[in-house]
């Protein structure tokens, strides 16, 4: 809301700076508090994000998407192990697009990631957009930034590739993995092409299953015909993996996956695509923040208290149409001096 920041008591501003300082020093409790605030879309969050932003952009952000049950969490678990061996601090953001009442999947993840729970170099958080005011994509990008600012060298974002929200989430990542499994032909068809387009590496997980070889050849053939995306000139590759097995010995392809991620990063560094991806990311970021603010405005009553009811009444009485009402709101906003 206009003027809100300037009217904030000095103590609050100092308190905020202190919290951000603690976050940058890697304090987990502060990170947890800030993440909950981001998740709930609290009004004050943008104030925090302004101060956090300069400390972001240094980590490697990896997006992991794909249908439920494909093995995303199992792969994340394996990647955590690899990156920890390399001495990197790792943050994981597990996005749950479902309602806060279906905690089942997340509970499973918590058990799965348990072997890392005593490792101080690993920080796992799930995100569900609980608040009415914040969108899931906005909350997730805020959480990724918080994870970067707290000093994680690698941040992995796991999300179900189901809707636009999740595709939006993927824009926060530099390298995007799409996880598929043999026999998922229908699912691939069903998935919106947007998610296929954004994938830099296709992980064919559950390579132990029947039909895996055929599926690999089909996928490679499909990719061979692929046109380059707007995002990048990189030709995606398929990496077969086994991310979970009865015994750990059966786990396969994780080193290849790490190498593929490295190869993609190296490509970005020398090709100039990094700037393109950054531009796309910022374009998305701007849109997300703007959409979020507009949504907040709508739920706050369109500019000022009572104004929404005024417009509703006027539209019912046919004194006004909704298009004019929106134009008036926008004109009001354009004429408002923003002091922030
Ligand atoms: N056979 C087989 N099962 C796997 C593999 N990777 C994961 N799974 C199993 O598939 C199920 C779903 O895995 P999960 O990682 O939770 O998938 P997510 O929903 O994509 O995060 C679990 O029971 C895993 O143990 C694999 O490579 N081979
Ligand atoms: Mg999962």
mmCIF file of N, CA and C and ligand atoms in Angstrom, residues 64-77 105 108-109 112-113 158-160 179 181 204-209 241-245 250-252, ligand 1:
data_model
loop_
_atom_site.group_PDB
_atom_site.id
_atom_site.type_symbol
_atom_site.label_atom_id
_atom_site.label_comp_id
_atom_site.label_asym_id
_atom_site.label_seq_id
_atom_site.Cartn_x
_atom_site.Cartn_y
_atom_site.Cartn_z
ATOM 1 N N UNK A 64 13.654 -29.110 -10.453
ATOM 2 C CA UNK A 64 13.373 -30.521 -10.732
ATOM 3 C C UNK A 64 11.867 -30.682 -10.824
ATOM 4 N N UNK A 65 11.399 -31.036 -12.008
ATOM 5 C CA UNK A 65 9.960 -31.164 -12.170
ATOM 6 C C UNK A 65 9.621 -32.486 -12.860
ATOM 7 N N UNK A 66 8.348 -32.793 -12.924
ATOM 8 C CA UNK A 66 7.909 -34.044 -13.537
ATOM 9 C C UNK A 66 6.687 -34.561 -12.803
ATOM 10 N N UNK A 67 6.081 -35.621 -13.347
ATOM 11 C CA UNK A 67 4.861 -36.152 -12.726
ATOM 12 C C UNK A 67 5.122 -36.726 -11.336
ATOM 13 N N UNK A 68 4.074 -36.801 -10.553
ATOM 14 C CA UNK A 68 4.168 -37.380 -9.213
ATOM 15 C C UNK A 68 4.608 -38.831 -9.295
ATOM 16 N N UNK A 69 5.511 -39.237 -8.426
ATOM 17 C CA UNK A 69 5.950 -40.623 -8.384
ATOM 18 C C UNK A 69 7.080 -40.944 -9.344
ATOM 19 N N UNK A 70 7.543 -39.951 -10.118
ATOM 20 C CA UNK A 70 8.605 -40.214 -11.099
ATOM 21 C C UNK A 70 9.953 -40.455 -10.421
ATOM 22 N N UNK A 71 10.070 -39.970 -9.198
ATOM 23 C CA UNK A 71 11.332 -40.168 -8.472
ATOM 24 C C UNK A 71 12.094 -38.874 -8.229
ATOM 25 N N UNK A 72 11.388 -37.740 -8.274
ATOM 26 C CA UNK A 72 12.045 -36.438 -8.088
ATOM 27 C C UNK A 72 12.716 -36.345 -6.718
ATOM 28 N N UNK A 73 11.967 -36.688 -5.674
ATOM 29 C CA UNK A 73 12.527 -36.578 -4.323
ATOM 30 C C UNK A 73 13.690 -37.540 -4.129
ATOM 31 N N UNK A 74 13.580 -38.732 -4.719
ATOM 32 C CA UNK A 74 14.673 -39.708 -4.609
ATOM 33 C C UNK A 74 15.927 -39.153 -5.284
ATOM 34 N N UNK A 75 15.752 -38.507 -6.432
ATOM 35 C CA UNK A 75 16.896 -37.919 -7.137
ATOM 36 C C UNK A 75 17.499 -36.775 -6.336
ATOM 37 N N UNK A 76 16.618 -35.932 -5.771
ATOM 38 C CA UNK A 76 17.096 -34.819 -4.950
ATOM 39 C C UNK A 76 17.932 -35.372 -3.805
ATOM 40 N N UNK A 77 17.436 -36.420 -3.190
ATOM 41 C CA UNK A 77 18.143 -37.068 -2.090
ATOM 42 C C UNK A 77 19.541 -37.509 -2.530
ATOM 43 N N UNK A 105 2.322 -36.397 0.833
ATOM 44 C CA UNK A 105 3.528 -36.431 0.012
ATOM 45 C C UNK A 105 4.701 -35.828 0.777
ATOM 46 N N UNK A 108 6.175 -38.049 3.366
ATOM 47 C CA UNK A 108 7.058 -39.024 2.730
ATOM 48 C C UNK A 108 8.433 -38.431 2.483
ATOM 49 N N UNK A 109 8.448 -37.187 1.979
ATOM 50 C CA UNK A 109 9.716 -36.521 1.696
ATOM 51 C C UNK A 109 10.516 -36.318 2.967
ATOM 52 N N UNK A 112 12.150 -39.421 3.719
ATOM 53 C CA UNK A 112 13.189 -39.705 2.739
ATOM 54 C C UNK A 112 14.450 -38.876 2.985
ATOM 55 N N UNK A 113 14.254 -37.596 3.330
ATOM 56 C CA UNK A 113 15.405 -36.716 3.514
ATOM 57 C C UNK A 113 15.998 -36.833 4.922
ATOM 58 N N UNK A 158 12.003 -28.658 -6.028
ATOM 59 C CA UNK A 158 11.241 -29.796 -6.557
ATOM 60 C C UNK A 158 9.776 -29.414 -6.669
ATOM 61 N N UNK A 159 9.227 -29.608 -7.862
ATOM 62 C CA UNK A 159 7.813 -29.289 -8.042
ATOM 63 C C UNK A 159 7.152 -30.233 -9.043
ATOM 64 N N UNK A 160 5.882 -30.467 -8.857
ATOM 65 C CA UNK A 160 5.124 -31.294 -9.801
ATOM 66 C C UNK A 160 4.880 -30.461 -11.053
ATOM 67 N N UNK A 179 11.901 -34.951 -14.935
ATOM 68 C CA UNK A 179 12.051 -36.363 -14.580
ATOM 69 C C UNK A 179 10.893 -37.166 -15.155
ATOM 70 N N UNK A 181 9.677 -41.395 -16.453
ATOM 71 C CA UNK A 181 9.983 -42.810 -16.237
ATOM 72 C C UNK A 181 9.487 -43.614 -17.442
ATOM 73 N N UNK A 204 15.682 -39.824 -17.292
ATOM 74 C CA UNK A 204 14.815 -40.988 -17.439
ATOM 75 C C UNK A 204 15.081 -41.879 -16.228
ATOM 76 N N UNK A 205 14.280 -41.659 -15.204
ATOM 77 C CA UNK A 205 14.482 -42.390 -13.949
ATOM 78 C C UNK A 205 13.759 -43.742 -14.002
ATOM 79 N N UNK A 206 14.016 -44.571 -13.028
ATOM 80 C CA UNK A 206 13.484 -45.940 -12.964
ATOM 81 C C UNK A 206 13.940 -46.727 -14.184
ATOM 82 N N UNK A 207 15.210 -46.538 -14.502
ATOM 83 C CA UNK A 207 15.780 -47.208 -15.670
ATOM 84 C C UNK A 207 15.845 -48.711 -15.463
ATOM 85 N N UNK A 208 15.555 -49.153 -14.241
ATOM 86 C CA UNK A 208 15.497 -50.590 -13.966
ATOM 87 C C UNK A 208 14.194 -51.209 -14.474
ATOM 88 N N UNK A 209 13.214 -50.397 -14.798
ATOM 89 C CA UNK A 209 11.914 -50.935 -15.219
ATOM 90 C C UNK A 209 11.953 -51.449 -16.657
ATOM 91 N N UNK A 241 18.676 -42.866 -15.108
ATOM 92 C CA UNK A 241 19.089 -43.028 -13.702
ATOM 93 C C UNK A 241 18.243 -44.091 -12.995
ATOM 94 N N UNK A 242 18.815 -44.594 -11.922
ATOM 95 C CA UNK A 242 18.041 -45.374 -10.946
ATOM 96 C C UNK A 242 18.286 -44.661 -9.613
ATOM 97 N N UNK A 243 17.260 -44.012 -9.117
ATOM 98 C CA UNK A 243 17.450 -43.131 -7.958
ATOM 99 C C UNK A 243 17.149 -43.812 -6.640
ATOM 100 N N UNK A 244 16.549 -44.988 -6.725
ATOM 101 C CA UNK A 244 16.176 -45.662 -5.496
ATOM 102 C C UNK A 244 16.189 -47.160 -5.760
ATOM 103 N N UNK A 245 16.679 -47.894 -4.819
ATOM 104 C CA UNK A 245 16.719 -49.341 -5.005
ATOM 105 C C UNK A 245 16.620 -50.028 -3.672
ATOM 106 N N UNK A 250 22.392 -50.464 -6.194
ATOM 107 C CA UNK A 250 21.715 -50.419 -7.491
ATOM 108 C C UNK A 250 21.569 -48.989 -8.023
ATOM 109 N N UNK A 251 21.851 -48.015 -7.189
ATOM 110 C CA UNK A 251 21.674 -46.624 -7.621
ATOM 111 C C UNK A 251 22.677 -46.271 -8.713
ATOM 112 N N UNK A 252 22.143 -45.746 -9.821
ATOM 113 C CA UNK A 252 22.942 -45.574 -11.034
ATOM 114 C C UNK A 252 22.694 -44.210 -11.665
HETATM 115 N N1 LIG B 1 12.115 -49.025 -9.347
HETATM 116 C C1 LIG B 1 12.467 -47.792 -9.053
HETATM 117 N N2 LIG B 1 11.762 -47.091 -8.148
HETATM 118 C C2 LIG B 1 12.136 -45.827 -7.863
HETATM 119 C C3 LIG B 1 13.235 -45.206 -8.503
HETATM 120 N N3 LIG B 1 13.337 -43.951 -8.030
HETATM 121 C C4 LIG B 1 12.351 -43.776 -7.157
HETATM 122 N N4 LIG B 1 11.620 -44.897 -7.035
HETATM 123 C C5 LIG B 1 10.446 -45.123 -6.168
HETATM 124 O O1 LIG B 1 9.333 -44.417 -6.718
HETATM 125 C C6 LIG B 1 8.497 -43.909 -5.684
HETATM 126 C C7 LIG B 1 8.283 -42.417 -5.865
HETATM 127 O O2 LIG B 1 9.492 -41.747 -5.675
HETATM 128 P P1 LIG B 1 9.580 -40.227 -5.242
HETATM 129 O O3 LIG B 1 11.029 -39.892 -5.214
HETATM 130 O O4 LIG B 1 8.771 -39.968 -4.032
HETATM 131 O O5 LIG B 1 8.857 -39.523 -6.485
HETATM 132 P P2 LIG B 1 8.350 -38.014 -6.648
HETATM 133 O O6 LIG B 1 6.882 -38.015 -6.388
HETATM 134 O O7 LIG B 1 8.622 -37.689 -8.082
HETATM 135 O O8 LIG B 1 9.114 -37.155 -5.702
HETATM 136 C C8 LIG B 1 9.176 -44.274 -4.387
HETATM 137 O O9 LIG B 1 8.584 -45.426 -3.869
HETATM 138 C C9 LIG B 1 10.600 -44.530 -4.785
HETATM 139 O O10 LIG B 1 11.258 -45.455 -3.932
HETATM 140 C C10 LIG B 1 13.970 -45.978 -9.473
HETATM 141 O O11 LIG B 1 14.928 -45.524 -10.077
HETATM 142 N N5 LIG B 1 13.537 -47.255 -9.693
#
